[in-house]
Coordinates of C-alpha atoms in Angstrom, one line a residue:
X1 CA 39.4 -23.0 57.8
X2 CA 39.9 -20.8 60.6
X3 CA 37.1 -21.8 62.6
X4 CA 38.6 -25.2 62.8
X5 CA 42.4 -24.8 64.1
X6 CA 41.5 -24.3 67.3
X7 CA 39.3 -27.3 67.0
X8 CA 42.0 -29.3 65.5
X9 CA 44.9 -28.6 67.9
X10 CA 42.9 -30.1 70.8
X11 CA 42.2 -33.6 68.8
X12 CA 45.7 -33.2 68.5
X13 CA 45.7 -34.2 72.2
X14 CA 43.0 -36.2 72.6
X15 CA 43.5 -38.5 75.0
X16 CA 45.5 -41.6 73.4
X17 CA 43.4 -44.3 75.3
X18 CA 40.2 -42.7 73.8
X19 CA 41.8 -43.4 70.5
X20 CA 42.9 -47.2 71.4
X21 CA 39.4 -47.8 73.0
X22 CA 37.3 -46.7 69.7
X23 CA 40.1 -47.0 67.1
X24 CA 41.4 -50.0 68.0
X25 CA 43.7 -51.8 65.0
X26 CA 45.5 -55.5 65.4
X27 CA 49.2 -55.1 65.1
X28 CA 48.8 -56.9 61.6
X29 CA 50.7 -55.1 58.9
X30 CA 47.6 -54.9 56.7
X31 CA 49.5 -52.7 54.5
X32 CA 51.8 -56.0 53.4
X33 CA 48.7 -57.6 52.0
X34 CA 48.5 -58.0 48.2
X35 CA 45.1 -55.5 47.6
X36 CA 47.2 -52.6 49.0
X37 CA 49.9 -53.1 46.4
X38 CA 48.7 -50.9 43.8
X39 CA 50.9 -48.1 42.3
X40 CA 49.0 -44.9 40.6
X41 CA 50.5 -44.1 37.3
X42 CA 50.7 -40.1 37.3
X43 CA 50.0 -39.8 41.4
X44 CA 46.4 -39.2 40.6
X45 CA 43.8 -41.2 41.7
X46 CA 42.0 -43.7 38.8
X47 CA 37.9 -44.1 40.2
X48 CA 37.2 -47.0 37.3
X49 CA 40.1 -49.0 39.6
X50 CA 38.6 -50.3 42.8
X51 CA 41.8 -49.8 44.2
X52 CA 40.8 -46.0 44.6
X53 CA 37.8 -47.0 46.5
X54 CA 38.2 -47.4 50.7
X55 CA 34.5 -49.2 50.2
X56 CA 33.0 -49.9 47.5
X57 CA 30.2 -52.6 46.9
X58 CA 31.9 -54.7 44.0
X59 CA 34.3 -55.9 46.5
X60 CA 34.7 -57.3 50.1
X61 CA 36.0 -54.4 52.5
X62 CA 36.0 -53.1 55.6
X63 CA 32.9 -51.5 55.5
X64 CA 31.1 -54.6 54.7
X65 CA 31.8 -55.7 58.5
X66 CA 29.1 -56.2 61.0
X67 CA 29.4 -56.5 64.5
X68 CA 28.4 -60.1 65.7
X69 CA 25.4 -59.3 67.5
X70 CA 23.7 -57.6 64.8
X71 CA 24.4 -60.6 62.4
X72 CA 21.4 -62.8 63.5
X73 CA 19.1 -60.2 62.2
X74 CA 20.8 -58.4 59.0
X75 CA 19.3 -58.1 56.3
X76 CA 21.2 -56.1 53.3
X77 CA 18.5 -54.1 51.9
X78 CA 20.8 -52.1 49.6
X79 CA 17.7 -49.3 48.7
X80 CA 20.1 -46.4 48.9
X81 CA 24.0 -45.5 48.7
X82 CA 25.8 -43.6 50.7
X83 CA 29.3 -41.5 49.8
X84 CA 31.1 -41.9 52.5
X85 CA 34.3 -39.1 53.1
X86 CA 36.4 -40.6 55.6
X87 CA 37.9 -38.1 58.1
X88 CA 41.9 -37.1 58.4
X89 CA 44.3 -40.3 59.1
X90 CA 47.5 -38.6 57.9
X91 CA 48.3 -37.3 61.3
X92 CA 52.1 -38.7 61.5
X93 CA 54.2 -35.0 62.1
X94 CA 57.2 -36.4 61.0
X95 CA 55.6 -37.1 57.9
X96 CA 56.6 -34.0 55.8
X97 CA 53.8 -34.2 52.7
X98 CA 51.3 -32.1 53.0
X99 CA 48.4 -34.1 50.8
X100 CA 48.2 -38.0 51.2
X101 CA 49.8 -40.1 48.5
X102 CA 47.0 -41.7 47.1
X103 CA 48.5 -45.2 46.7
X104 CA 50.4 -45.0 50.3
X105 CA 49.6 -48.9 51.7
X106 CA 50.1 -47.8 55.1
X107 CA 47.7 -44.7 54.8
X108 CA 45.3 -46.7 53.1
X109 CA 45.2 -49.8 55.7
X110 CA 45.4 -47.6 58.4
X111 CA 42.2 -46.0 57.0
X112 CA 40.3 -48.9 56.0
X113 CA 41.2 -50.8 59.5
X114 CA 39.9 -47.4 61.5
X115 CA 37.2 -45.2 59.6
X116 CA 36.4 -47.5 57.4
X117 CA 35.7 -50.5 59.6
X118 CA 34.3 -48.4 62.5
X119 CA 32.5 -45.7 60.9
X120 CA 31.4 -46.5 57.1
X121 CA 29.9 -49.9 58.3
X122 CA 27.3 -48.3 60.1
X123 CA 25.2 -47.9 56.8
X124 CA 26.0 -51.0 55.6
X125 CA 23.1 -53.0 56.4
X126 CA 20.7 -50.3 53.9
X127 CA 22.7 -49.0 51.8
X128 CA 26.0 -49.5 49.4
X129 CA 28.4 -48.2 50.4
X130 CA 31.2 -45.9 49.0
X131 CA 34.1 -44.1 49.9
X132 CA 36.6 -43.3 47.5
X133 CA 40.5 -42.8 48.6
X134 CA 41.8 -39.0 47.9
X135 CA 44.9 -37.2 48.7
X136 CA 43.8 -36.0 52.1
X137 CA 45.3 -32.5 54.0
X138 CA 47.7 -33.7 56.4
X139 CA 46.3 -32.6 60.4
X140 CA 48.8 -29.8 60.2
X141 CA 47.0 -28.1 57.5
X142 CA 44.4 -27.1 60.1
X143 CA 46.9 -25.1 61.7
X144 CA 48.0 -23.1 58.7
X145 CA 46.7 -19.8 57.5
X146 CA 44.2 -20.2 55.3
X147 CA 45.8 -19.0 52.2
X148 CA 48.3 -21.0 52.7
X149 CA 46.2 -24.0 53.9
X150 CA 43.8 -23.6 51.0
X151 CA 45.7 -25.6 48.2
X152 CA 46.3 -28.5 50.4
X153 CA 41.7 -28.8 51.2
X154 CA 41.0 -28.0 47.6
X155 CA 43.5 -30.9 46.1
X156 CA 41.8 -32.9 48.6
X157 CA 38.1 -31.9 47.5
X158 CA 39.0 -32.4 43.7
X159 CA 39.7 -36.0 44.0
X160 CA 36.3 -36.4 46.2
X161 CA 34.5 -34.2 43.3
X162 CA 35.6 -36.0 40.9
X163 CA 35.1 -39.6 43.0
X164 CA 31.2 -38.1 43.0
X165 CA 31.3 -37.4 39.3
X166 CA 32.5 -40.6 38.9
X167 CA 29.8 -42.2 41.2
X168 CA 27.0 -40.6 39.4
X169 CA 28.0 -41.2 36.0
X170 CA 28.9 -45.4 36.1
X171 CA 26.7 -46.4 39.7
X172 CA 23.8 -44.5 41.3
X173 CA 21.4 -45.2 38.2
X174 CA 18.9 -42.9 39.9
X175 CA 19.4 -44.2 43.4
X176 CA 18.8 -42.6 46.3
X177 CA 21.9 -41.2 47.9
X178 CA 23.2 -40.7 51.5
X179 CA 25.8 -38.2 52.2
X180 CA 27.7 -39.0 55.3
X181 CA 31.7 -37.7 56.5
X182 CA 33.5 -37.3 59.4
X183 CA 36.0 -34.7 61.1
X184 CA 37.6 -33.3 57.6
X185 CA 35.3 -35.6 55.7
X186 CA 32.8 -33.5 56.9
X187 CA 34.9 -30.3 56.0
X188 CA 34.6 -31.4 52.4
X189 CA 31.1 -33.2 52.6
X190 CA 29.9 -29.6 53.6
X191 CA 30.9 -28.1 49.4
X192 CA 29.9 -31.1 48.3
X193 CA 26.7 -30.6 49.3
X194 CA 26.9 -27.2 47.9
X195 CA 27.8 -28.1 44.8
X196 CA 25.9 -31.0 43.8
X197 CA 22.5 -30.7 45.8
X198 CA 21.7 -27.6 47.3
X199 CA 18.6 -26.3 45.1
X200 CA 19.5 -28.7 42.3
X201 CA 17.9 -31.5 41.0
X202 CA 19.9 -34.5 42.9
X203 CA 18.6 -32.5 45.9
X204 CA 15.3 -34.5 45.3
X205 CA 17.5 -37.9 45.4
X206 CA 19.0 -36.7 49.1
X207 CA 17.7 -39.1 52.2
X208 CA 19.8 -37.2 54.4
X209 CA 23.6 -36.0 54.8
X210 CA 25.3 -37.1 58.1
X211 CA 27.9 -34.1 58.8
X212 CA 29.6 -35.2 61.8
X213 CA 32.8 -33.9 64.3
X214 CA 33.1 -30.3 62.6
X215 CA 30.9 -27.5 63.3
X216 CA 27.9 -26.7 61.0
X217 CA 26.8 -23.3 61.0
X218 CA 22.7 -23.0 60.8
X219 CA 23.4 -20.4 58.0
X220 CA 25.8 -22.3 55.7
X221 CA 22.9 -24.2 53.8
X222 CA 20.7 -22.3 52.0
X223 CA 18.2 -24.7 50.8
X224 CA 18.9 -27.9 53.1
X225 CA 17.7 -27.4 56.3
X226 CA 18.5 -29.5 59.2
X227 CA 16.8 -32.4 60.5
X228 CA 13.8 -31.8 62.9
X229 CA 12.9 -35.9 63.4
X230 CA 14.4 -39.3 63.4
X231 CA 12.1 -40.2 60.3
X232 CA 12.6 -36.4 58.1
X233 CA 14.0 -36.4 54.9
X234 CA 16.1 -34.3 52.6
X235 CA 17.5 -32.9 55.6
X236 CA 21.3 -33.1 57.4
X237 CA 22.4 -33.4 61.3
X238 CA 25.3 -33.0 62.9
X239 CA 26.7 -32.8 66.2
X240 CA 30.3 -32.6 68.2
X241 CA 30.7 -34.5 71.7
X242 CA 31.9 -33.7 74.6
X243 CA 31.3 -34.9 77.9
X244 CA 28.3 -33.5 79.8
X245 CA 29.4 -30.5 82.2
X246 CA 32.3 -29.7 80.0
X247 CA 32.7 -25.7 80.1
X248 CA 32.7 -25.1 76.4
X249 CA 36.2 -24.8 75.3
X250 CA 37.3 -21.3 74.5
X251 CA 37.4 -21.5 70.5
X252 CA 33.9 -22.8 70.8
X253 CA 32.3 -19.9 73.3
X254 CA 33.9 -17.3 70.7
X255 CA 32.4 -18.9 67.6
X256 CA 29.9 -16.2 66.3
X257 CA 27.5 -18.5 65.0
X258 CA 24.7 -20.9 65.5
X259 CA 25.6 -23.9 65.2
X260 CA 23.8 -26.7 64.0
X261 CA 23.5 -29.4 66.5
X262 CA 21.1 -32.6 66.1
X263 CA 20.8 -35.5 69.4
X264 CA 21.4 -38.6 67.7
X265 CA 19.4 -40.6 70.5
X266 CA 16.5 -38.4 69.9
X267 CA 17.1 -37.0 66.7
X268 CA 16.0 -33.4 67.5
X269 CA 17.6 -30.2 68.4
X270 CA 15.6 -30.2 71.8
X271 CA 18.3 -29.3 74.3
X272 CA 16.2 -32.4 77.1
X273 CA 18.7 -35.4 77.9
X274 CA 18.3 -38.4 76.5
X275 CA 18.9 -41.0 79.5
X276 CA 21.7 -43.8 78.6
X277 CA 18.1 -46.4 78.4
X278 CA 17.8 -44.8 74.5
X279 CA 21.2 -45.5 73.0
X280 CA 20.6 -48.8 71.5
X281 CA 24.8 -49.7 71.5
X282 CA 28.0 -48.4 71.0
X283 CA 30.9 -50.5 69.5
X284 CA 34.6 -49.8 70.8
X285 CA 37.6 -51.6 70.9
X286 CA 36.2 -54.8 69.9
X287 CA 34.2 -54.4 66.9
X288 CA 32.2 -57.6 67.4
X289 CA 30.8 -56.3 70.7
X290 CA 28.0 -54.5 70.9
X291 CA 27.5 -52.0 74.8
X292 CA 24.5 -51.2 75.4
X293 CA 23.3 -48.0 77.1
X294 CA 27.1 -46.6 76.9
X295 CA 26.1 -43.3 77.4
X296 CA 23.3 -40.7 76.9
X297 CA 23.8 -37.1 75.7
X298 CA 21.8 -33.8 75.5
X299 CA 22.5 -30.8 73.1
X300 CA 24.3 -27.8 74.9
X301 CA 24.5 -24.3 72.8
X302 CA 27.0 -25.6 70.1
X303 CA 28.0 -28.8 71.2
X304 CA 26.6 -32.3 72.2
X305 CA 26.9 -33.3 75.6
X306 CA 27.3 -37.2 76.6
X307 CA 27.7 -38.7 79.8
X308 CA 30.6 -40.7 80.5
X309 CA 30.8 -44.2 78.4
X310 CA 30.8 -46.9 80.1
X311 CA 32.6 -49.7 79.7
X312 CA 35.3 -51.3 80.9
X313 CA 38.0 -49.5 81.9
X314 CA 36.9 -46.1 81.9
X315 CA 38.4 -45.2 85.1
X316 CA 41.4 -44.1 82.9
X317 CA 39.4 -42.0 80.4
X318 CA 40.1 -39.0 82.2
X319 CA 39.4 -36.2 78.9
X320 CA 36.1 -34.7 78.1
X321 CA 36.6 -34.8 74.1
X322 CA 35.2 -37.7 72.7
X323 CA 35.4 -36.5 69.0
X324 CA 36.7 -39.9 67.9
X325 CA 34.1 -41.1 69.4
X326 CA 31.4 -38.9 67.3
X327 CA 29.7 -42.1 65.7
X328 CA 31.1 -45.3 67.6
X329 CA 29.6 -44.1 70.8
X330 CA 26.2 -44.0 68.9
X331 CA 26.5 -46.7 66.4
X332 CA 23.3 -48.6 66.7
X333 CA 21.3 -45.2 66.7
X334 CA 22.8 -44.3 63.6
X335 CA 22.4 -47.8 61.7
X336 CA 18.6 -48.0 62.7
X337 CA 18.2 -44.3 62.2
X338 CA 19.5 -44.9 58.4
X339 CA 17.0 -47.5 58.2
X340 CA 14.2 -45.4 59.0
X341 CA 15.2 -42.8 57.2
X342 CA 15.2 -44.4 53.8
X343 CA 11.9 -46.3 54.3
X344 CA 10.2 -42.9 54.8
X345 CA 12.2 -41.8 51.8
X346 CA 10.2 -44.3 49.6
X347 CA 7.1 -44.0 51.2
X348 CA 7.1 -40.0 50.4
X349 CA 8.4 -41.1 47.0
X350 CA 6.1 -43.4 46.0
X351 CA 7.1 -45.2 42.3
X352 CA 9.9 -43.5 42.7
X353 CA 13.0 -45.5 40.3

């Protein structure tokens, strides 16, 4: 975890009109409606409930959302799944637990009306989608040592392990499978991987893992290499953004490692910028709005560089983080990018059941 403090303690003060542009939630108290009202028995989380599931595609939820202009032409193919690990939402510091409770309403609205919504709906159009709940590190574990921050990440990986478990044994029936996560999602996608694909057997059934907003060394896979093309299989990207010029920030120029960067307008590691004209659309405050052109980005050593966003207002977005903004600013890109992924999937795997 030590690679990540650093890293965490500068989302920490991320600029707060970055966070209402892209995260965006009504003032509704979501948390008062009836499907949040669910009370775990022994604290644990129960995966046969759907109640444990932020998305899951026996019931209507966030993720099942799709922005107006897209509607006119969506088609729900459903060919694949994804697992979708939602990144960290128990940020409050006056909040004193240290793991998520797994049947907190506010938690869970707050996650469903902000991830969920915004992020796991871009793969909704392809595939099923599911992200189960777990007891989550709170953001100050980040900035613990890591022996002491290591109980709070593994509780939190058990309950996604055992979501996965679950997910194998009662719904992917020898579907292909997305992996895809987000900030600490992506923290915990990463062993996930390790454990369940990596030179195994459900490697064969992996379209691609989406492991976004945390770094990915180029050496922490052994048998999954990165992506080299919009259409490759079997294979993971990732990326961090920042805005273009942005001197690296000094946790990043000490990292010792390659890190594993992919261009999600161009879908390769070439370091070229990809002009605003290839980002299909972003989505931002208002969901059912689709801006075009909203920025364009280039890989830069270990980060991903984008131009400004533009869109109304931006005079007052002043930062050069835009880690909230890791999939929103590229939303479109990543929804058609699914798409063609899992088309080429099948045709490599012909017959394949």
């Amino acid at each position: 975890m030590k690679k990540y403090k650093t890293y965490f303690l500068l989302q920490r003060f991320c600029p707060l009109f970055l966070i209402i542009i892209i995260f965006s939630c009504s003032k509704k108290n979501y948390s008062a409606r009836p499907y949040y009202q669910f009370t775990s028995v022994n604290g644990l989380p129960d995966y046969s409930s759907l109640n444990y599931w932020a998305s899951h595609p026996f019931k209507h939820d966030a993720a099942d959302s799709v922005p107006k202009p897209l509607r006119k032409f969506y088609k729900n193919d459903s060919l694949a799944d994804v697992f979708f690990i939602y990144p960290t939402t128990l940020t409050d510091y006056s909040d004193q637990q240290m793991n998520a409770a797994i049947d907190d309403a506010e938690l869970n609205a707050k996650t469903d009306y902000s991830s969920i919504l915004y992020q796991a709906s871009v793969f909704n159009e392809s595939c099923r989608v599911f992200a189960p709940r777990y007891r989550q590190a709170h953001y100050r574990a980040f900035f613990l040592s890591d022996s002491v921050a290591a109980p709070y990440f593994n509780l939190a990986y058990a309950d996604i392990k055992n979501a996965f478990e679950y997910y194998l044994q009662h719904y992917n029936n020898g579907r292909p499978i997305i992996i895809a996560a987000h900030s600490q999602g992506t923290v915990h996608a990463g062993r996930l991987i390790k454990d369940f694909f990596e030179d195994k057997p459900l490697q064969n059934k992996l379209v691609c893992a989406y492991l976004i907003g945390m770094p990915v060394p180029d050496t922490y896979f052994t048998g999954l290499k990165p992506c080299k093309n919009a259409a490759a299989t079997g294979c993971f990207v990732s990326w961090r953004t920042y805005k273009t010029g942005y001197t690296q920030p000094n946790f990043i120029a000490k990292e010792k490692f390659k890190c594993v960067v992919i261009n999600p307008l161009t879908w390769s590691d070439n370091t070229g910028k990809a002009a605003r004209s290839l980002n299909s659309g972003g989505v931002l405050t208002n969901f059912n709005k689709i801006v075009k052109g909203v920025a364009g980005c280039q890989v830069h050593n270990n980060i991903l560089w984008s131009s400004k966003p533009r869109f109304f207002g931006n005079i007052f977005l002043t930062r050069k983080n835009y880690h909230i903004a890791d999939i929103n600013l590229f939303y479109v890109n990543i929804r058609q990018n699914v798409k063609t992924r899992i088309e080429e999937f099948y045709k490599k795997n012909k017959g394949y059941q």
